[in-house]
CSV table of C-alpha atoms in Angstrom, one decimal:
chain,number,residue,atom,x,y,z
A,597,UNK,CA,70.7,196.5,50.7
A,598,UNK,CA,73.6,196.6,53.1
A,599,UNK,CA,76.0,193.7,53.2
A,600,UNK,CA,75.1,191.2,55.8
A,601,UNK,CA,77.3,189.6,58.4
A,602,UNK,CA,79.2,186.5,57.6
A,603,UNK,CA,78.6,183.3,59.7
A,604,UNK,CA,81.9,184.0,61.6
A,605,UNK,CA,80.7,187.6,62.4
A,606,UNK,CA,77.3,186.3,63.7
A,607,UNK,CA,79.2,183.8,65.9
A,608,UNK,CA,81.5,186.7,67.0
A,609,UNK,CA,78.5,188.8,68.1
A,610,UNK,CA,76.9,185.9,70.0
A,611,UNK,CA,80.2,185.2,71.8
A,612,UNK,CA,80.3,188.8,73.2
A,613,UNK,CA,77.2,188.1,75.3
A,614,UNK,CA,78.6,185.0,77.0
A,615,UNK,CA,79.4,186.1,80.6
A,616,UNK,CA,82.6,185.2,82.5
A,617,UNK,CA,82.2,181.8,84.3
A,618,UNK,CA,79.3,180.6,82.1
A,619,UNK,CA,78.5,177.0,81.5
A,620,UNK,CA,77.7,176.8,77.8
A,621,UNK,CA,76.5,174.2,75.3
A,622,UNK,CA,77.1,175.0,71.6
A,623,UNK,CA,75.0,173.0,69.1
A,624,UNK,CA,76.9,170.9,66.5
A,625,UNK,CA,77.9,172.6,63.3
A,626,UNK,CA,77.7,176.4,62.9
A,627,UNK,CA,77.3,177.2,66.7
A,628,UNK,CA,80.6,175.4,67.5
A,629,UNK,CA,82.2,178.5,65.8
A,630,UNK,CA,81.2,180.7,68.7
A,631,UNK,CA,84.0,179.2,70.8
A,632,UNK,CA,86.6,180.8,68.5
A,633,UNK,CA,85.4,184.3,69.4
A,634,UNK,CA,85.3,184.1,73.2
A,635,UNK,CA,86.5,187.5,74.5
A,636,UNK,CA,89.9,187.4,76.2
A,637,UNK,CA,89.8,187.3,79.9
A,638,UNK,CA,86.6,185.4,80.2
A,639,UNK,CA,86.4,181.8,81.4
A,640,UNK,CA,83.8,179.7,79.6
A,641,UNK,CA,83.2,176.1,80.4
A,642,UNK,CA,81.8,174.1,77.5
A,643,UNK,CA,79.4,171.2,78.0
A,644,UNK,CA,79.0,168.4,75.5
A,645,UNK,CA,76.0,166.0,75.6
A,646,UNK,CA,78.2,162.9,75.4
A,647,UNK,CA,79.6,163.5,78.9
A,648,UNK,CA,82.3,166.2,79.1
A,649,UNK,CA,82.3,169.5,81.0
A,650,UNK,CA,85.4,171.6,80.3
A,651,UNK,CA,86.5,170.5,76.8
A,652,UNK,CA,88.9,172.5,74.7
A,653,UNK,CA,89.9,172.9,71.1
A,654,UNK,CA,90.7,170.1,68.7
A,655,UNK,CA,94.0,168.3,69.0
A,656,UNK,CA,96.6,168.4,66.2
A,657,UNK,CA,96.1,165.9,63.4
A,658,UNK,CA,97.6,162.6,64.4
A,659,UNK,CA,97.1,163.3,68.2
A,660,UNK,CA,93.3,162.4,68.2
A,661,UNK,CA,92.0,160.3,71.0
A,662,UNK,CA,88.7,158.8,69.6
A,663,UNK,CA,87.4,158.2,73.1
A,664,UNK,CA,87.6,162.0,73.6
A,665,UNK,CA,85.1,163.5,71.2
A,666,UNK,CA,82.3,166.1,71.3
A,667,UNK,CA,78.6,165.7,70.3
A,668,UNK,CA,79.5,166.3,66.7
A,669,UNK,CA,81.9,163.3,67.0
A,670,UNK,CA,84.9,165.5,66.4
A,671,UNK,CA,88.0,165.0,68.5
A,672,UNK,CA,88.6,167.5,71.3
A,673,UNK,CA,90.9,167.9,74.3
A,674,UNK,CA,90.2,168.6,77.9
A,675,UNK,CA,91.1,171.6,80.0
A,676,UNK,CA,92.4,171.5,83.5
A,677,UNK,CA,89.3,171.0,85.8
A,678,UNK,CA,87.3,169.0,83.2
A,679,UNK,CA,84.9,166.3,84.2
A,680,UNK,CA,83.6,163.1,82.6
A,681,UNK,CA,80.1,161.8,83.4
A,682,UNK,CA,77.4,159.5,81.9
A,683,UNK,CA,74.6,160.5,79.6
A,684,UNK,CA,71.9,160.7,82.3
A,685,UNK,CA,74.0,163.1,84.4
A,686,UNK,CA,74.8,165.0,81.2
A,687,UNK,CA,71.2,165.6,80.4
A,688,UNK,CA,70.4,166.3,84.1
A,689,UNK,CA,72.7,169.3,83.6
A,690,UNK,CA,70.7,170.2,80.5
A,691,UNK,CA,67.1,169.6,81.6
A,692,UNK,CA,67.8,170.5,85.2
A,693,UNK,CA,68.4,174.1,84.1
A,694,UNK,CA,72.1,174.1,85.2
A,695,UNK,CA,73.5,175.5,81.9
A,696,UNK,CA,73.7,179.3,81.6
A,697,UNK,CA,73.6,179.5,77.8
A,698,UNK,CA,72.8,177.2,74.9
A,699,UNK,CA,73.5,178.4,71.3
A,700,UNK,CA,71.7,176.6,68.5
A,701,UNK,CA,71.1,176.9,64.8
A,702,UNK,CA,67.6,177.3,63.3
A,703,UNK,CA,65.5,176.7,60.3
A,704,UNK,CA,62.7,179.0,61.7
A,705,UNK,CA,62.1,180.9,64.9
A,706,UNK,CA,58.6,182.2,65.7
A,707,UNK,CA,57.8,185.4,67.5
A,708,UNK,CA,56.6,183.5,70.6
A,709,UNK,CA,60.0,181.7,70.8
A,710,UNK,CA,59.1,178.5,69.1
A,711,UNK,CA,62.0,176.9,67.4
A,712,UNK,CA,62.2,174.5,64.4
A,713,UNK,CA,65.7,173.2,63.9
A,714,UNK,CA,65.7,169.4,63.6
A,715,UNK,CA,63.6,168.3,60.7
A,716,UNK,CA,62.8,169.7,57.2
A,717,UNK,CA,59.8,167.4,57.1
A,718,UNK,CA,59.0,164.1,55.5
A,719,UNK,CA,61.2,162.4,52.9
A,720,UNK,CA,64.5,162.1,54.8
A,721,UNK,CA,65.7,160.1,57.8
A,722,UNK,CA,64.6,162.0,61.0
A,723,UNK,CA,67.3,162.7,63.5
A,724,UNK,CA,66.9,164.8,66.6
A,725,UNK,CA,69.9,164.2,68.8
A,726,UNK,CA,69.9,166.4,71.9
A,727,UNK,CA,68.2,169.4,70.3
A,728,UNK,CA,64.8,168.9,72.0
A,729,UNK,CA,66.5,168.6,75.4
A,730,UNK,CA,68.8,171.6,75.0
A,731,UNK,CA,66.0,174.0,74.2
A,732,UNK,CA,64.6,173.4,77.7
A,733,UNK,CA,68.0,173.3,79.4
A,734,UNK,CA,69.6,176.7,79.6
A,735,UNK,CA,68.6,179.9,81.2
A,736,UNK,CA,69.3,181.6,77.8
A,737,UNK,CA,68.6,179.8,74.6
A,738,UNK,CA,70.1,181.8,71.8
A,739,UNK,CA,69.9,181.1,68.1
A,740,UNK,CA,72.4,182.1,65.5
A,741,UNK,CA,71.2,182.2,61.9
A,742,UNK,CA,71.0,184.0,58.6
A,743,UNK,CA,68.1,186.4,58.7
A,744,UNK,CA,66.6,184.8,55.6
A,745,UNK,CA,66.7,181.5,53.9
A,746,UNK,CA,68.9,180.9,50.8
A,747,UNK,CA,66.0,181.8,48.6
A,748,UNK,CA,65.3,185.0,50.5
A,749,UNK,CA,62.3,184.0,52.7
A,750,UNK,CA,62.2,185.1,56.4
A,751,UNK,CA,63.5,182.7,59.0
A,752,UNK,CA,61.9,184.8,61.7
A,753,UNK,CA,58.2,184.1,61.4
A,754,UNK,CA,54.8,184.4,63.0
A,755,UNK,CA,54.4,180.7,63.3
A,756,UNK,CA,56.9,177.9,62.3
A,757,UNK,CA,55.9,175.8,59.3
A,758,UNK,CA,58.5,173.1,60.0
A,759,UNK,CA,58.3,170.5,62.8
A,760,UNK,CA,59.0,172.1,66.1
A,761,UNK,CA,62.0,171.4,68.3
A,762,UNK,CA,60.4,173.3,71.3
A,763,UNK,CA,57.7,175.6,72.2
A,764,UNK,CA,58.4,179.2,73.4
A,765,UNK,CA,62.0,178.3,74.2
A,766,UNK,CA,64.2,180.9,72.3
A,767,UNK,CA,65.3,184.0,74.2
A,768,UNK,CA,67.6,185.8,71.7
A,769,UNK,CA,68.3,185.6,68.0
A,770,UNK,CA,71.6,186.7,66.5
A,771,UNK,CA,71.1,187.0,62.7
A,772,UNK,CA,73.1,188.3,59.8
A,773,UNK,CA,71.3,191.6,60.1
A,774,UNK,CA,70.1,192.1,63.7
A,775,UNK,CA,70.0,191.1,67.3
A,776,UNK,CA,66.5,190.4,68.5
A,777,UNK,CA,65.2,189.4,71.9
A,778,UNK,CA,62.0,187.5,72.4
A,779,UNK,CA,60.0,189.2,75.1
A,780,UNK,CA,56.3,188.4,75.9
A,781,UNK,CA,55.9,186.6,72.5
A,782,UNK,CA,57.2,189.5,70.5
A,783,UNK,CA,60.4,190.1,68.5
A,784,UNK,CA,62.1,193.1,70.2
A,785,UNK,CA,64.8,194.6,68.1
A,786,UNK,CA,68.0,195.4,70.0
A,787,UNK,CA,70.6,195.9,67.3
A,788,UNK,CA,70.5,196.3,63.5
A,789,UNK,CA,73.1,196.9,60.8
A,790,UNK,CA,73.8,200.6,60.8
A,791,UNK,CA,73.2,201.0,57.0
A,792,UNK,CA,69.8,199.3,57.1
A,793,UNK,CA,66.5,201.1,57.8
A,794,UNK,CA,63.9,199.6,60.2
A,795,UNK,CA,61.5,199.3,57.2
A,796,UNK,CA,64.1,197.4,55.2
A,797,UNK,CA,64.7,195.0,58.1
A,798,UNK,CA,60.9,194.6,58.7
A,799,UNK,CA,60.5,193.7,55.1
A,800,UNK,CA,62.8,190.7,55.6
A,801,UNK,CA,61.2,189.6,58.8
A,802,UNK,CA,58.0,187.5,58.9
A,803,UNK,CA,56.5,189.0,62.0
A,804,UNK,CA,56.4,192.5,63.5
A,805,UNK,CA,59.6,193.9,65.0
A,806,UNK,CA,58.9,195.8,68.2
A,807,UNK,CA,61.2,198.7,69.3
A,808,UNK,CA,61.5,199.0,73.1
A,809,UNK,CA,63.9,201.7,73.9
A,810,UNK,CA,66.7,202.5,71.6
A,811,UNK,CA,68.0,200.3,68.8
A,812,UNK,CA,71.8,200.0,68.8
A,813,UNK,CA,74.0,199.7,65.7
A,814,UNK,CA,75.2,196.1,65.1
A,815,UNK,CA,78.9,196.7,64.6
A,816,UNK,CA,81.1,193.6,64.2
A,817,UNK,CA,84.8,193.6,63.2
A,818,UNK,CA,86.1,191.7,60.2
A,819,UNK,CA,86.8,188.2,61.6
B,1096,UNK,CA,82.5,135.4,92.7
B,1097,UNK,CA,83.9,135.4,89.1
B,1098,UNK,CA,82.0,136.9,86.2
B,1099,UNK,CA,84.7,136.3,83.7
B,1100,UNK,CA,83.6,134.2,80.8
B,1101,UNK,CA,85.8,131.6,79.1
B,1102,UNK,CA,85.4,133.1,75.6
B,1103,UNK,CA,83.7,136.0,73.9
B,1104,UNK,CA,81.7,133.4,71.9
B,1105,UNK,CA,80.4,131.9,75.1
B,1106,UNK,CA,79.5,135.4,76.5
B,1107,UNK,CA,77.1,136.0,73.6
B,1108,UNK,CA,76.0,132.4,72.8
B,1109,UNK,CA,72.5,132.6,74.3
B,1110,UNK,CA,71.2,135.9,72.9
B,1111,UNK,CA,68.0,134.9,71.2
B,1112,UNK,CA,66.2,136.0,68.0
B,1113,UNK,CA,63.9,139.0,68.6
B,1114,UNK,CA,65.9,140.2,71.7
B,1115,UNK,CA,66.3,143.8,72.6
B,1116,UNK,CA,69.9,144.7,72.8
B,1117,UNK,CA,71.4,147.9,74.2
B,1118,UNK,CA,74.8,148.7,72.7
B,1119,UNK,CA,77.0,151.2,74.5
B,1120,UNK,CA,78.8,154.0,72.6
B,1121,UNK,CA,78.3,157.4,71.1
B,1122,UNK,CA,79.6,157.3,67.6
B,1123,UNK,CA,82.8,155.3,68.0
B,1124,UNK,CA,83.6,156.2,71.6
B,1125,UNK,CA,82.6,153.2,73.7
B,1126,UNK,CA,81.4,151.0,70.8
B,1127,UNK,CA,82.1,147.4,71.9
B,1128,UNK,CA,83.3,146.2,68.4
B,1129,UNK,CA,84.5,142.8,69.5
B,1130,UNK,CA,81.2,141.9,71.2
B,1131,UNK,CA,79.3,143.1,68.2
B,1132,UNK,CA,81.6,141.0,65.9
B,1133,UNK,CA,81.1,137.9,68.0
B,1134,UNK,CA,77.4,138.3,67.6
B,1135,UNK,CA,77.7,138.9,63.8
B,1136,UNK,CA,79.9,135.7,63.6
B,1137,UNK,CA,77.3,133.7,65.4
B,1138,UNK,CA,74.6,135.1,63.0
B,1139,UNK,CA,76.8,134.2,60.0
B,1140,UNK,CA,77.4,130.7,61.2
B,1141,UNK,CA,73.9,129.8,62.5
B,1142,UNK,CA,71.4,132.5,61.2
B,1143,UNK,CA,70.8,133.6,64.8
B,1144,UNK,CA,70.3,135.9,66.5
B,1145,UNK,CA,68.1,137.9,64.1
B,1146,UNK,CA,65.1,140.3,64.2
B,1147,UNK,CA,66.9,142.3,67.0
B,1148,UNK,CA,65.8,145.6,68.4
B,1149,UNK,CA,69.0,147.6,68.9
B,1150,UNK,CA,69.2,150.6,71.3
B,1151,UNK,CA,72.0,153.0,70.8
B,1152,UNK,CA,72.4,156.8,70.3
B,1153,UNK,CA,73.1,156.3,66.6
B,1154,UNK,CA,72.3,153.8,63.9
B,1155,UNK,CA,75.7,152.8,62.7
B,1156,UNK,CA,78.5,154.4,60.6
B,1157,UNK,CA,80.2,153.0,57.5
B,1158,UNK,CA,80.3,149.2,57.6
B,1159,UNK,CA,81.5,148.4,61.1
B,1160,UNK,CA,79.8,147.9,64.5
B,1161,UNK,CA,76.0,148.5,64.3
B,1162,UNK,CA,76.2,149.2,60.6
B,1163,UNK,CA,77.8,145.8,60.1
B,1164,UNK,CA,74.9,144.2,62.0
B,1165,UNK,CA,72.5,146.1,59.7
B,1166,UNK,CA,74.3,144.8,56.6
B,1167,UNK,CA,74.2,141.3,58.1
B,1168,UNK,CA,70.4,141.6,58.3
B,1169,UNK,CA,70.2,141.1,62.0
B,1170,UNK,CA,68.3,144.2,63.0
B,1171,UNK,CA,64.6,144.7,62.7
B,1172,UNK,CA,64.3,147.9,64.7
B,1173,UNK,CA,66.6,150.7,65.9
B,1174,UNK,CA,65.8,152.9,68.9
B,1175,UNK,CA,68.1,156.0,68.7
B,1176,UNK,CA,68.3,159.7,68.8
B,1177,UNK,CA,70.5,160.4,65.8
B,1178,UNK,CA,70.5,157.9,62.9
B,1179,UNK,CA,72.9,160.0,60.9
B,1180,UNK,CA,76.7,159.8,60.6
B,1181,UNK,CA,79.5,160.5,58.2
B,1182,UNK,CA,78.4,157.4,56.2
B,1183,UNK,CA,74.9,156.4,57.2
B,1184,UNK,CA,74.2,154.3,54.1
B,1185,UNK,CA,73.5,151.0,55.9
B,1186,UNK,CA,70.7,152.3,57.9
B,1187,UNK,CA,69.4,155.0,55.5
B,1188,UNK,CA,68.9,152.5,52.6
B,1189,UNK,CA,67.0,150.0,54.7
B,1190,UNK,CA,65.0,152.6,56.4
B,1191,UNK,CA,63.8,154.3,53.2
B,1192,UNK,CA,63.0,150.9,51.8
B,1193,UNK,CA,60.9,150.1,54.8
B,1194,UNK,CA,63.1,147.2,55.8
B,1195,UNK,CA,64.1,148.5,59.2
B,1196,UNK,CA,61.9,150.2,61.8
B,1197,UNK,CA,63.0,153.4,63.7
B,1198,UNK,CA,61.9,154.7,67.0
B,1199,UNK,CA,63.3,158.2,67.3
B,1200,UNK,CA,63.9,159.4,70.9
B,1201,UNK,CA,65.4,162.7,72.0
B,1202,UNK,CA,68.9,162.0,73.4
B,1203,UNK,CA,68.2,163.1,77.0
B,1204,UNK,CA,64.9,161.2,77.0
B,1205,UNK,CA,66.7,158.1,75.7
B,1206,UNK,CA,69.2,158.3,78.5
B,1207,UNK,CA,66.6,158.9,81.1
B,1208,UNK,CA,64.3,156.1,79.8
B,1209,UNK,CA,67.2,153.7,80.1
B,1210,UNK,CA,68.2,155.0,83.6
B,1211,UNK,CA,64.6,154.8,84.8
B,1212,UNK,CA,64.4,151.1,83.7
B,1213,UNK,CA,67.5,150.4,85.7
B,1214,UNK,CA,66.1,152.3,88.7
B,1215,UNK,CA,62.7,150.6,88.6
B,1216,UNK,CA,60.8,153.8,87.7
B,1217,UNK,CA,58.2,152.9,85.0
B,1218,UNK,CA,57.5,156.4,83.8
B,1219,UNK,CA,58.6,160.0,84.3
B,1220,UNK,CA,57.8,163.5,83.1
B,1221,UNK,CA,60.1,165.7,81.1
B,1222,UNK,CA,59.8,169.1,79.3
B,1223,UNK,CA,61.6,167.6,76.4
B,1224,UNK,CA,59.5,167.2,73.2
B,1225,UNK,CA,56.4,169.0,74.6
B,1226,UNK,CA,54.4,170.5,71.7
B,1227,UNK,CA,56.4,168.5,69.1
B,1228,UNK,CA,55.7,165.6,66.8
B,1229,UNK,CA,57.7,163.3,69.1
B,1230,UNK,CA,55.2,163.9,72.0
B,1231,UNK,CA,52.2,162.9,69.9
B,1232,UNK,CA,50.0,160.3,71.7
B,1233,UNK,CA,51.9,160.7,75.0
B,1234,UNK,CA,50.2,161.9,78.2
B,1235,UNK,CA,50.9,165.5,79.1
B,1236,UNK,CA,50.7,167.1,82.6
B,1237,UNK,CA,51.2,170.5,84.0
B,1238,UNK,CA,53.5,171.0,87.0
B,1239,UNK,CA,54.0,174.5,88.5
B,1240,UNK,CA,52.6,176.1,85.4
B,1241,UNK,CA,54.8,174.2,82.9
B,1242,UNK,CA,53.9,171.4,80.6
B,1243,UNK,CA,55.7,168.0,80.7
B,1244,UNK,CA,55.5,164.9,78.6
B,1245,UNK,CA,55.2,161.4,80.1
B,1246,UNK,CA,57.9,159.0,79.0
B,1247,UNK,CA,58.2,155.3,79.8
B,1248,UNK,CA,61.1,153.3,80.9
B,1249,UNK,CA,63.2,151.4,78.3
B,1250,UNK,CA,64.4,147.9,79.3
B,1251,UNK,CA,66.4,145.4,77.3
B,1252,UNK,CA,67.2,141.7,77.3
B,1253,UNK,CA,70.9,142.3,76.9
B,1254,UNK,CA,73.4,145.2,77.1
B,1255,UNK,CA,76.8,145.0,75.3
B,1256,UNK,CA,79.2,147.6,76.7
B,1257,UNK,CA,82.9,148.5,76.6
B,1258,UNK,CA,84.7,149.3,79.8
B,1259,UNK,CA,88.3,150.3,80.6
B,1260,UNK,CA,89.0,148.3,83.7
B,1261,UNK,CA,86.8,145.6,85.3
B,1262,UNK,CA,87.4,143.5,88.4
B,1263,UNK,CA,86.2,139.9,88.5
B,1264,UNK,CA,83.1,141.0,90.5
B,1265,UNK,CA,82.1,143.3,87.7
B,1266,UNK,CA,83.0,146.7,89.0
B,1267,UNK,CA,83.8,149.0,86.1
B,1268,UNK,CA,85.7,152.1,85.1
B,1269,UNK,CA,85.5,153.7,81.7
B,1270,UNK,CA,87.8,155.7,79.4
B,1271,UNK,CA,87.0,159.4,79.0
B,1272,UNK,CA,83.9,160.0,76.9
B,1273,UNK,CA,83.6,156.3,76.0
B,1274,UNK,CA,81.4,156.1,79.2
B,1275,UNK,CA,78.3,157.9,77.7
B,1276,UNK,CA,75.3,155.4,77.8
B,1277,UNK,CA,77.2,152.4,79.2
B,1278,UNK,CA,76.5,152.9,83.0
B,1279,UNK,CA,72.8,153.3,82.2
B,1280,UNK,CA,72.5,150.4,79.9
B,1281,UNK,CA,74.3,148.2,82.5
B,1282,UNK,CA,71.5,149.0,84.9
B,1283,UNK,CA,68.6,148.5,82.4
B,1284,UNK,CA,69.4,145.2,80.8
B,1285,UNK,CA,68.5,141.8,82.2
B,1286,UNK,CA,71.9,140.5,81.2
B,1287,UNK,CA,74.9,142.9,80.9
B,1288,UNK,CA,77.9,141.7,79.0
B,1289,UNK,CA,81.1,143.8,79.2
B,1290,UNK,CA,84.3,143.8,77.2
B,1291,UNK,CA,87.0,145.4,79.3
B,1292,UNK,CA,90.5,146.4,78.3
B,1293,UNK,CA,91.8,144.9,81.4
B,1294,UNK,CA,90.4,142.6,84.1
B,1295,UNK,CA,91.9,142.9,87.5
B,1296,UNK,CA,91.4,141.3,91.0
B,1297,UNK,CA,88.8,142.6,93.4
B,1298,UNK,CA,90.4,145.4,95.4
B,1299,UNK,CA,92.6,146.5,92.5
B,1300,UNK,CA,90.0,149.2,91.7
B,1301,UNK,CA,89.7,151.8,94.5
B,1302,UNK,CA,86.0,151.7,95.5
B,1303,UNK,CA,86.0,155.5,95.2
B,1304,UNK,CA,86.8,155.1,91.5
B,1305,UNK,CA,84.2,152.5,90.6
B,1306,UNK,CA,81.7,154.0,88.1
B,1307,UNK,CA,79.5,151.0,87.5
B,1308,UNK,CA,79.1,148.8,90.6
B,1309,UNK,CA,79.4,145.1,89.9
B,1310,UNK,CA,75.8,144.4,90.8
B,1311,UNK,CA,74.8,145.7,87.3
B,1312,UNK,CA,77.2,143.4,85.5
B,1313,UNK,CA,76.8,139.8,84.6
B,1314,UNK,CA,79.5,138.7,82.2
B,1315,UNK,CA,83.0,139.9,81.5
B,1316,UNK,CA,85.5,139.4,78.7
B,1317,UNK,CA,89.0,140.9,78.5
B,1318,UNK,CA,89.7,142.5,75.1
B,1319,UNK,CA,93.2,144.0,75.6
B,1320,UNK,CA,93.6,145.6,72.2
B,1321,UNK,CA,90.0,146.5,71.4
B,1322,UNK,CA,89.5,148.1,68.0
B,1323,UNK,CA,88.1,151.6,67.9
B,1324,UNK,CA,85.2,152.2,65.5
B,1325,UNK,CA,86.4,155.6,64.3
B,1326,UNK,CA,89.9,154.2,63.6
B,1327,UNK,CA,88.4,151.4,61.6
B,1328,UNK,CA,86.3,153.8,59.6
B,1329,UNK,CA,89.3,156.0,58.9
B,1330,UNK,CA,91.2,152.9,57.7
B,1331,UNK,CA,88.4,152.4,55.2
B,1332,UNK,CA,86.7,149.3,56.6
B,1333,UNK,CA,84.4,147.9,54.0
B,1334,UNK,CA,81.3,145.8,54.0
């Protein structure tokens, strides 16, 4: 099997599709990495649930302002033109469909766009945060994820087995092996690693991959 | 009109056992540590208030703020979206032992439920949580071909919030992302108690800059050098 993309490379690939001038929410954890790979020359305005539009990178150690944090409770800075607002306005931006792109992590994505990314089931303390709001918030809801679980099972499935975050909400999945759009409740393959056959990729995917037009090579630099 | 209270103890003196208490803050930003500590002190001295329902985005971190209230045994139920943190031991242990109840609410729904209570709207429909466990038992309706879940307002007896500048009439400004839930909670609680970094005279805040109008505020206390939860955690505050 061909080597898969690293997390940084998946984040890089997702970043290439964020258009100039987009308002974007990056989920906490892995999706935050996407900001590092914004193509030069594009302006992207980042939204965080806790009431900032237009935040920037982390301040240097010792310069943190703990009243200026992101949804992951990490210190951030603000860019010129930033705005602060309360939580109801923040989620009006989300639920009201004002964001262009949300990029989230996933445990499972189903072929109809169902997403499971908040709970691994009973036995732990449940915590949902803003995930269930975000999946209904953006025009594009993209997922970045490894193509399979740590023990090799498909994360792209017919039907999610874990508790759902949202129904039919995901529009694009960037994985360690492929880029897949969800169109009319089907996985439509757009790009795959050049060294990998369609059969090989299908074998690692829990629902049929549809080819609609040509499949491009997924080529990502070392990052 | 003067909403300034003589002491922080007086400001929290009548919060009763079994009250629902909204506490501002998202993580450490906006957490009203001094008001919380005044309430914990009262509980230590008198055993009251206890059996509280606390509404906040989180369920405490380390051993300060809401976590300290949990360790003090004052909280019977948490209403929150994300009961995890860098050190969630206080809540996690009691929750897994069945000693504290949890109502888990998606973050945007939590904000809107609080706002609705403040605005006199008993219920609303949202796409959030449709088709998930968190919508079980709730009415669903279709509008323009899409499904929405009915959610109810969330009121409280008391709100404890932290502001940047207050005037004596209760008009408030906030500091950066410390604003978060505070303006909503100020609207939704029967009694809103505010600790502000500075209290000024009416007219000293430009009306264009007021974030929370004074009508939503009942009691004010100036805490000039308020402690910041995150800083306390990093200093290693212990139970």
